[in-house]
Coordinates of C-alpha atoms in Angstrom, one line a residue:
M64 CA 118.7 118.9 105.5
S65 CA 116.7 120.5 108.6
M66 CA 113.1 120.3 108.0
F67 CA 111.4 123.0 109.6
L68 CA 114.2 125.7 109.9
F69 CA 113.1 127.5 106.9
L70 CA 110.3 129.4 106.5
P71 CA 109.4 131.5 103.4
I72 CA 107.7 134.7 103.1
P73 CA 104.2 133.9 102.1
A74 CA 103.5 131.3 104.7
M75 CA 104.3 134.1 106.7
E76 CA 100.5 135.6 106.2
V77 CA 99.8 132.0 107.4
I78 CA 100.4 132.1 110.6
G79 CA 99.5 135.8 112.0
L80 CA 98.8 135.8 115.4
V81 CA 99.7 131.8 115.8
G82 CA 103.8 132.9 114.8
L83 CA 104.0 135.5 116.7
V84 CA 102.6 134.1 119.4
S85 CA 104.8 131.1 119.0
A86 CA 107.7 132.8 118.5
I87 CA 107.3 134.7 121.9
F88 CA 106.9 131.2 123.7
L89 CA 109.7 129.6 122.3
G90 CA 111.9 133.4 123.1
L91 CA 115.3 133.2 122.8
V92 CA 116.9 130.1 124.5
A93 CA 120.1 129.9 124.2
V94 CA 122.9 132.4 124.2
W95 CA 125.6 132.2 121.7
Y96 CA 129.2 134.0 121.1
V97 CA 130.2 135.0 117.9
R98 CA 132.5 137.0 116.3
S99 CA 130.0 136.9 113.1
S100 CA 126.8 135.3 111.1
P101 CA 124.1 137.5 110.0
K102 CA 122.2 140.0 112.1
P103 CA 119.0 138.4 113.6
L104 CA 115.8 140.6 114.1
P105 CA 114.5 140.7 117.5
I106 CA 112.1 137.6 118.2
V107 CA 112.0 136.6 114.7
G108 CA 115.7 136.0 115.1
N109 CA 117.3 135.3 111.2
L110 CA 114.1 134.0 109.6
F111 CA 113.8 136.7 106.9
D112 CA 117.0 135.7 106.1
M113 CA 116.6 131.5 105.8
P114 CA 116.7 130.9 102.0
S115 CA 113.8 128.8 100.6
E116 CA 115.2 127.7 97.5
Y117 CA 119.1 126.2 97.0
P118 CA 119.8 127.2 100.6
W119 CA 123.5 125.5 100.0
L120 CA 124.6 127.9 97.7
V121 CA 123.6 131.2 100.1
Y122 CA 125.4 129.4 102.7
D123 CA 128.4 129.0 100.6
Q124 CA 128.2 133.0 100.2
W125 CA 127.5 133.5 103.5
F126 CA 131.1 131.6 104.9
K127 CA 132.8 133.5 102.0
T128 CA 131.6 136.3 104.3
Y129 CA 131.6 135.5 107.7
G130 CA 133.4 132.4 107.6
D131 CA 133.5 128.7 107.4
I132 CA 130.9 128.4 111.1
I133 CA 128.4 130.6 111.3
H134 CA 125.8 130.7 113.9
I135 CA 121.8 132.1 112.3
N136 CA 119.0 131.6 114.7
V137 CA 115.1 131.2 113.6
L138 CA 112.3 131.6 116.2
G139 CA 114.7 131.3 119.1
Q140 CA 116.0 128.1 117.9
P141 CA 120.0 128.2 117.1
I142 CA 121.7 126.8 114.1
I143 CA 125.4 125.8 113.5
I144 CA 126.1 125.9 109.5
L145 CA 129.6 124.3 109.1
G146 CA 130.5 125.0 105.6
S147 CA 134.4 123.1 105.3
L148 CA 136.0 119.6 106.5
K149 CA 137.0 120.3 108.9
R150 CA 134.7 122.1 110.9
T151 CA 132.1 118.3 109.8
S152 CA 135.4 116.4 111.0
D153 CA 135.9 118.1 114.1
I154 CA 132.1 118.4 115.3
F155 CA 130.4 115.5 114.0
D156 CA 134.0 112.6 113.9
K157 CA 136.0 113.6 116.7
R158 CA 132.8 114.9 119.3
S159 CA 130.0 112.0 117.1
S160 CA 128.9 111.4 121.1
S161 CA 127.3 114.5 121.3
Y162 CA 126.3 115.4 117.0
S163 CA 124.4 112.2 116.0
D164 CA 120.9 113.2 117.1
R165 CA 118.1 114.1 114.7
V166 CA 116.0 117.1 114.9
R167 CA 112.2 116.2 115.4
M168 CA 110.5 115.9 111.8
P169 CA 106.7 116.2 112.3
M170 CA 105.6 115.9 109.2
I171 CA 108.3 113.2 107.5
N172 CA 108.4 110.8 110.8
E173 CA 104.7 111.6 111.9
L174 CA 102.2 112.0 109.7
M175 CA 103.9 110.6 106.8
G176 CA 105.5 107.5 108.3
W177 CA 109.3 107.7 107.2
D178 CA 110.4 107.0 110.9
F179 CA 110.8 103.3 110.1
S180 CA 114.2 104.6 108.3
F181 CA 116.7 105.2 110.7
G182 CA 118.3 108.2 108.4
F183 CA 115.3 109.7 110.2
M184 CA 115.6 107.9 113.6
R185 CA 116.4 110.0 116.6
Y186 CA 119.7 108.7 118.0
G187 CA 119.2 106.1 120.6
S188 CA 119.4 102.1 120.7
R189 CA 116.6 101.9 118.3
W190 CA 118.8 104.0 116.1
K191 CA 121.8 101.1 116.7
Q192 CA 119.6 98.6 116.4
H193 CA 118.7 99.2 112.8
R194 CA 122.0 100.0 112.1
R195 CA 124.2 97.5 113.5
M196 CA 121.6 94.9 111.1
F197 CA 121.4 97.7 108.1
N198 CA 125.3 97.1 108.4
S199 CA 125.7 93.3 108.4
N200 CA 123.8 93.2 105.4
F201 CA 125.7 96.2 103.2
N202 CA 129.1 96.5 104.8
P203 CA 132.0 96.3 102.0
A204 CA 132.3 92.2 102.4
A205 CA 128.2 91.6 102.3
S206 CA 127.8 94.4 98.9
A207 CA 130.0 92.2 97.1
E208 CA 127.9 89.5 97.0
Y209 CA 124.9 92.0 95.1
K210 CA 127.4 92.2 92.2
P211 CA 125.6 89.8 90.4
A212 CA 122.2 92.1 90.5
H213 CA 124.8 95.3 89.4
I214 CA 125.9 93.9 86.1
K215 CA 122.8 92.4 85.3
E216 CA 120.2 95.5 85.7
A217 CA 123.4 97.1 83.9
R218 CA 123.3 95.3 81.5
A219 CA 119.5 94.8 80.9
L220 CA 119.2 99.4 80.8
L221 CA 121.6 99.6 78.0
G222 CA 118.7 97.4 76.2
R223 CA 116.7 100.0 76.6
L224 CA 118.5 103.3 75.9
L225 CA 119.1 100.7 72.6
V226 CA 114.7 100.9 72.6
D227 CA 114.2 104.6 73.5
G228 CA 117.2 106.2 74.3
Q229 CA 115.4 109.9 75.1
G230 CA 113.6 107.6 77.8
F231 CA 116.8 107.6 79.8
M232 CA 116.2 109.5 82.9
H233 CA 112.8 107.0 83.9
H234 CA 115.0 104.2 82.9
L235 CA 118.1 104.8 85.2
R236 CA 115.5 105.2 87.9
H237 CA 113.8 101.6 86.3
T238 CA 117.8 100.3 86.9
F239 CA 118.1 101.2 90.0
V240 CA 115.0 100.0 91.9
A241 CA 115.2 96.6 89.8
T242 CA 118.8 96.1 91.4
I243 CA 118.2 97.2 94.9
M244 CA 114.7 95.0 94.4
R245 CA 116.9 92.1 93.4
A246 CA 119.3 92.3 96.0
V247 CA 117.0 92.9 98.8
Y248 CA 114.3 91.0 98.3
D249 CA 114.8 89.0 95.5
I250 CA 111.8 90.2 93.2
D251 CA 111.9 91.1 90.0
V252 CA 110.2 94.0 88.1
A253 CA 107.9 94.5 85.7
E254 CA 109.6 95.8 82.0
S255 CA 106.8 98.6 82.4
D256 CA 103.5 99.7 84.9
D257 CA 105.7 98.4 87.4
L258 CA 104.2 98.4 91.0
Y259 CA 107.6 98.4 93.0
I260 CA 109.0 101.1 90.8
S261 CA 105.5 102.9 90.8
T262 CA 105.8 102.7 95.0
A263 CA 108.9 103.8 95.4
E264 CA 108.5 106.7 93.0
A265 CA 105.4 108.2 94.9
A266 CA 106.5 107.8 98.1
L267 CA 110.1 109.1 97.7
A268 CA 108.3 112.2 95.4
G269 CA 106.8 112.7 98.6
L270 CA 109.4 112.9 101.0
A271 CA 111.3 115.0 98.5
I272 CA 108.1 117.4 99.0
A273 CA 108.3 117.0 102.6
G274 CA 111.9 117.7 102.7
N275 CA 111.6 121.1 101.0
P276 CA 112.7 123.4 103.7
G277 CA 109.3 125.8 105.0
A278 CA 107.5 123.5 102.8
F279 CA 104.9 122.5 105.6
L280 CA 103.9 125.2 109.0
V281 CA 103.7 121.9 111.1
D282 CA 107.4 121.6 111.3
L283 CA 108.1 124.8 112.6
I284 CA 104.7 124.0 114.8
P285 CA 105.0 120.6 115.9
F286 CA 101.3 121.0 117.5
L287 CA 99.6 121.6 113.8
K288 CA 99.6 117.9 113.7
Y289 CA 96.3 116.9 116.3
V290 CA 94.7 120.5 113.5
P291 CA 91.8 118.4 111.4
T292 CA 91.6 118.1 108.2
W293 CA 88.5 120.3 107.6
V294 CA 90.6 122.9 109.5
P295 CA 90.9 125.7 107.1
G296 CA 94.8 125.5 105.8
A297 CA 95.1 122.1 107.1
G298 CA 95.4 120.5 103.7
F299 CA 98.6 119.5 104.4
Q300 CA 96.8 116.0 106.8
K301 CA 95.0 115.4 103.5
L302 CA 98.7 114.8 101.8
A303 CA 100.0 113.3 104.6
A304 CA 98.4 110.9 105.0
H305 CA 98.1 110.0 101.2
W306 CA 101.7 109.4 101.6
K307 CA 101.6 107.6 105.1
R308 CA 99.9 104.9 102.4
L309 CA 102.4 105.0 100.0
T310 CA 104.7 105.2 102.5
S311 CA 103.2 101.9 104.1
Q312 CA 102.8 100.2 101.0
L313 CA 106.9 100.6 100.8
V314 CA 107.5 98.8 103.7
E315 CA 105.0 95.8 103.5
I316 CA 104.4 94.8 100.1
P317 CA 107.7 93.2 99.2
F318 CA 108.5 92.8 103.0
Q319 CA 105.8 90.1 103.0
V320 CA 106.4 88.6 99.2
V321 CA 109.7 87.7 100.6
K322 CA 107.7 86.0 103.7
G323 CA 105.2 84.1 101.7
R324 CA 108.5 82.5 100.1
M325 CA 109.6 81.6 102.6
N326 CA 106.9 80.1 104.4
E327 CA 106.3 77.7 101.4
G328 CA 109.9 77.2 101.3
T329 CA 110.8 79.1 97.9
A330 CA 112.8 82.0 98.6
R331 CA 116.1 82.2 97.0
P332 CA 119.3 84.5 98.9
C333 CA 118.8 88.3 99.4
A334 CA 119.3 90.3 101.9
T335 CA 115.8 90.3 103.7
V336 CA 115.8 85.9 103.7
R337 CA 118.9 86.5 105.9
M338 CA 118.6 88.6 108.2
L339 CA 114.9 86.8 108.3
E340 CA 117.0 83.7 108.9
N341 CA 119.2 85.4 111.5
L342 CA 116.6 87.0 113.9
P343 CA 117.4 85.8 117.6
E344 CA 114.7 84.0 118.8
D345 CA 113.8 86.1 122.2
N346 CA 112.2 89.3 121.0
Y347 CA 111.8 87.5 117.4
S348 CA 109.0 89.5 116.6
E349 CA 110.4 92.9 117.6
Y350 CA 113.6 92.1 115.6
E351 CA 111.6 91.0 112.5
V352 CA 110.2 94.8 112.7
V353 CA 113.8 95.5 112.3
A354 CA 114.5 93.6 110.0
K355 CA 111.5 95.5 108.5
N356 CA 112.3 98.6 108.3
C357 CA 116.1 97.8 107.0
A358 CA 114.9 96.1 103.8
A359 CA 112.5 98.9 103.1
A360 CA 115.3 101.7 104.2
A361 CA 117.2 99.8 101.6
Y362 CA 114.5 100.1 98.6
G363 CA 113.8 103.7 99.2
G364 CA 117.7 104.8 99.4
G365 CA 118.7 102.8 96.5
A366 CA 115.8 103.2 94.5
D367 CA 116.1 107.3 94.4
T368 CA 119.4 108.7 95.7
I369 CA 121.9 106.7 93.3
V370 CA 119.2 107.9 90.4
S371 CA 120.5 111.5 90.7
S372 CA 124.3 110.5 90.2
A373 CA 123.7 108.1 87.2
Q374 CA 121.3 111.1 85.2
T375 CA 124.3 114.0 86.4
F376 CA 126.4 111.5 84.7
F377 CA 124.7 110.7 81.7
F378 CA 124.7 115.0 81.1
A379 CA 128.8 115.1 82.2
M380 CA 129.5 112.9 79.3
A381 CA 127.5 115.0 76.6
K382 CA 128.7 118.6 78.3
Y383 CA 132.6 116.5 78.3
P384 CA 133.3 114.9 75.3
E385 CA 136.8 114.8 75.8
V386 CA 136.3 113.0 79.6
Q387 CA 133.9 110.4 77.6
K388 CA 136.6 109.9 74.6
R389 CA 139.2 109.2 77.4
A390 CA 137.3 107.0 79.9
Q391 CA 135.9 105.1 76.3
A392 CA 139.8 104.2 75.2
E393 CA 140.5 102.9 78.8
L394 CA 137.8 100.7 78.4
D395 CA 138.8 99.8 74.9
A396 CA 142.6 99.0 75.8
I397 CA 141.7 96.9 78.7
V398 CA 138.7 95.2 78.0
G399 CA 138.7 95.1 75.0
C400 CA 136.2 94.7 72.4
D401 CA 134.6 91.2 72.5
R402 CA 133.0 91.8 76.5
L403 CA 131.5 93.5 78.5
P404 CA 133.2 95.0 81.7
D405 CA 132.8 94.2 85.0
F406 CA 134.1 94.2 88.6
D407 CA 137.0 92.3 87.8
D408 CA 138.2 95.3 85.9
R409 CA 137.5 98.0 88.6
P410 CA 141.1 97.7 89.9
S411 CA 142.4 98.0 86.2
L412 CA 139.9 100.9 85.4
P413 CA 141.3 104.5 87.2
Y414 CA 140.3 106.9 84.8
V415 CA 136.6 105.1 85.1
N416 CA 136.8 104.8 89.0
A417 CA 137.9 108.7 88.8
I418 CA 134.7 109.6 87.0
V419 CA 132.4 107.9 89.6
K420 CA 134.3 110.1 92.3
E421 CA 133.7 112.8 90.5
T422 CA 129.9 112.9 89.6
M423 CA 129.7 112.3 93.1
R424 CA 131.4 115.4 93.7
W425 CA 130.4 117.6 90.8
Q426 CA 126.7 117.8 92.1
N427 CA 125.8 116.7 95.5
V428 CA 123.1 114.0 96.3
T429 CA 122.1 115.8 99.3
P430 CA 123.8 119.3 99.3
L431 CA 123.0 120.2 103.0
G432 CA 122.7 116.0 104.0
I433 CA 120.4 115.7 107.0
S434 CA 120.3 117.7 110.2
H435 CA 122.4 116.7 113.2
T436 CA 121.1 118.1 117.0
C437 CA 123.8 118.7 120.0
T438 CA 122.0 116.2 123.0
Q439 CA 124.2 118.6 125.1
D440 CA 125.9 122.1 126.1
D441 CA 129.7 121.8 124.1
T442 CA 132.3 124.6 123.6
Y443 CA 134.3 124.6 120.3
D444 CA 136.8 126.7 119.0
G445 CA 135.8 129.7 121.6
Y446 CA 132.3 129.5 120.8
F447 CA 129.5 128.4 123.0
I448 CA 126.8 125.2 121.5
P449 CA 123.8 125.0 123.2
K450 CA 122.5 121.7 123.5
G451 CA 119.6 121.3 121.1
S452 CA 121.0 123.3 118.6
I453 CA 120.5 122.1 115.1
I454 CA 123.7 121.2 113.3
I455 CA 123.8 121.8 109.4
G456 CA 127.2 120.4 107.7
N457 CA 127.6 122.1 104.4
T458 CA 128.2 119.3 101.1
W459 CA 128.1 121.5 99.1
S460 CA 131.0 123.7 100.5
I461 CA 133.2 120.9 100.9
M462 CA 132.6 119.3 97.6
H463 CA 133.6 122.6 95.8
D464 CA 136.2 123.6 97.9
P465 CA 139.1 125.7 95.6
K466 CA 141.8 124.5 97.1
A467 CA 140.8 120.6 97.5
Y468 CA 139.4 120.6 94.1
P469 CA 140.6 123.3 91.9
E470 CA 138.2 124.8 89.5
P471 CA 135.2 123.0 91.6
D472 CA 132.6 123.8 88.9
E473 CA 133.9 121.9 86.1
F474 CA 133.8 118.4 85.9
K475 CA 137.3 117.0 86.0
P476 CA 137.8 113.3 86.9
E477 CA 141.7 113.9 86.6
R478 CA 141.2 115.7 89.5
F479 CA 142.1 112.1 91.3
I480 CA 144.5 110.7 88.9
K481 CA 148.6 110.8 88.7
D482 CA 150.7 109.1 87.6
G483 CA 147.9 107.0 86.2
V484 CA 146.5 105.9 89.2
L485 CA 144.0 107.3 91.5
D486 CA 145.8 109.6 93.6
P487 CA 145.1 109.2 97.8
T488 CA 146.4 112.9 98.3
V489 CA 143.3 113.9 96.7
R490 CA 140.7 114.7 99.3
D491 CA 137.8 111.4 98.9
P492 CA 133.6 112.6 97.8
N493 CA 133.1 110.1 100.7
V494 CA 134.3 112.4 103.2
A495 CA 131.3 114.1 103.0
A496 CA 128.9 112.8 99.9
F497 CA 127.3 110.1 102.2
G498 CA 127.1 112.4 105.5
F499 CA 128.9 112.7 108.5
G500 CA 130.0 110.8 111.4
R501 CA 127.7 108.3 113.3
R502 CA 125.5 109.0 110.6
I503 CA 126.9 108.6 107.8
C504 CA 125.3 106.5 105.3
P505 CA 125.6 102.8 105.3
G506 CA 124.4 101.6 102.0
R507 CA 127.3 103.9 100.6
Y508 CA 129.2 100.4 99.4
F509 CA 125.8 99.4 97.7
S510 CA 125.2 103.0 95.8
D511 CA 129.0 103.1 94.5
N512 CA 129.2 99.3 93.3
S513 CA 125.8 100.7 91.5
L514 CA 127.1 103.9 90.1
Y515 CA 130.4 101.8 88.6
S516 CA 128.2 99.5 86.4
I517 CA 126.6 102.1 85.0
V518 CA 129.4 104.1 84.0
C519 CA 131.2 101.2 83.0
S520 CA 128.6 99.2 80.9
V521 CA 127.4 102.1 78.8
L522 CA 130.2 104.1 78.0
S523 CA 132.2 100.1 76.6
V524 CA 129.0 100.4 74.5
Y525 CA 127.3 104.4 73.7
D526 CA 128.5 107.8 72.9
I527 CA 126.8 110.0 74.4
T528 CA 126.0 113.5 73.0
P529 CA 124.3 116.7 73.0
A530 CA 120.7 116.1 71.5
S531 CA 120.8 117.3 67.9
D532 CA 117.9 119.9 68.7
E533 CA 119.9 121.1 71.6
K534 CA 120.0 125.2 71.2
G535 CA 123.2 126.7 72.3
E536 CA 125.1 125.3 75.4
L537 CA 124.4 122.5 77.3
K538 CA 123.3 123.9 80.4
L539 CA 122.9 121.9 83.9
E540 CA 120.0 122.5 86.6
M541 CA 119.1 121.3 89.7
T542 CA 116.0 120.7 91.8
S543 CA 115.9 122.1 95.7
G544 CA 115.0 120.1 98.2
L545 CA 116.7 117.3 100.4
I546 CA 117.4 115.4 97.4
S547 CA 118.7 117.7 94.4
Y548 CA 118.0 116.0 90.6
P549 CA 119.3 117.1 87.8
R550 CA 116.1 118.6 85.8
P551 CA 115.2 116.8 82.7
F552 CA 117.5 117.2 79.9
D553 CA 117.9 116.0 76.5
V554 CA 121.2 114.2 75.2
S555 CA 121.5 111.9 71.8
I556 CA 122.3 108.0 72.9
T557 CA 123.8 106.2 69.6
P558 CA 126.2 103.0 69.6
R559 CA 129.8 103.5 69.2
S560 CA 130.0 100.7 66.6
D561 CA 128.3 97.4 65.0
A562 CA 129.9 95.3 67.6
A563 CA 128.5 97.6 70.5
R564 CA 125.0 97.5 69.3
S565 CA 125.2 93.5 69.2
F566 CA 126.4 93.3 72.8
I567 CA 123.7 95.3 73.9
I568 CA 121.5 92.9 72.1
E569 CA 122.9 90.1 73.0
P570 CA 125.1 90.4 76.4
P571 CA 128.0 88.0 76.2
N572 CA 128.3 85.6 79.4
S573 CA 130.0 87.1 82.4
S574 CA 130.4 86.0 85.5
G575 CA 129.2 89.3 87.0
N576 CA 132.5 89.6 89.7

């Protein structure tokens, strides 16, 4: 999702003459030959067409009118929105050498300090350096080493739900922060008032706000980053300074804990230790920064994006009891009643795996992902795409394509099942859920394992039903922004049986594999 393209109408009153001058200065820098698109106005282009909330839903409607590739122009900036898997595959995969760059993000990167994360970095040698190191510690083989951490924290979640089921949304965030902290830093988080959880929540809340389309004018007019804090209208500078302190804590504090342990000889195996032990002697200090950044990127990503999917899963189980019952029947048949499920059971649990896939598909964590930009003029399918155009892949439209997923608004894990096994002919949500092309999220294997461990563990011992005081039909409302979360909702979480309750209180020993 672009961080600087969408400007809500109230903000125009602030820009005034500055906005007009900037628009003229930028000019209409590109020529685009299109068959159909929303009609632009002189100078400002499609500025007033841009949605300030839930843009993925607006774009999805546009695709129905204009087709699956749309061009718009905002103050001279060409924007191309892709609405099908064919378009994103053609552009981001087959032409990845030209479409793997990121747009400039002044608020997030330059003012808030998120330039440490390779997810927001411009394409180039620095990005490749970070991506390579991260991938070596979170590829499928490396991610398998963290399975015991997933199982341990998933079972700790079961205990928290027994004590306070109403706090399940917070418990889920606690679980994922605890899992990533154990895997990346070998740090145990506290049950309450934990520094690492509070830091992650605050820093990521700032990121979510700054990622909202049109949230800050500095993303549209980058030179505003130099405006002093005392200038009227420069309140964003104070916010940015506050969020930058939080970002710095997220990056530095746990990393320094690990370095201190290594110096003392007390460090245990974790991703950060492995990265530091394998740094090249040449340019050690440079690569140490890369290791620190990669660890923080895992910390931020693992503590945030998968939380949304897990919360969505809880809603879906309350909303679709027949899905829950079918999954529990599968777990009872495969796992039995004398232990809890683990990763060894996963190949034998196709319906549970289908729930994981459907959860990722049904409500996308990042419905627009993060925008790409092209690095050279290009021609595609009769369209001219100028250098510097911003390219948006609408994940929502791909995951709600009725041809690939009949009744896309319904939660139907059985769509992925045929003859009792996962159907390989059904589109895997991973083709879009984690981004596109060379910028696809390398932490997707870790995230998948996280969600599986929660789904199988919770369903094995708990029933999730609508809250007793819930009036009317359950309705899921998602937030708008870079990351989309379910808005708070109430469900009832109760042990399935006395045996299940005993497992929650004292989980049987398990390898966690």
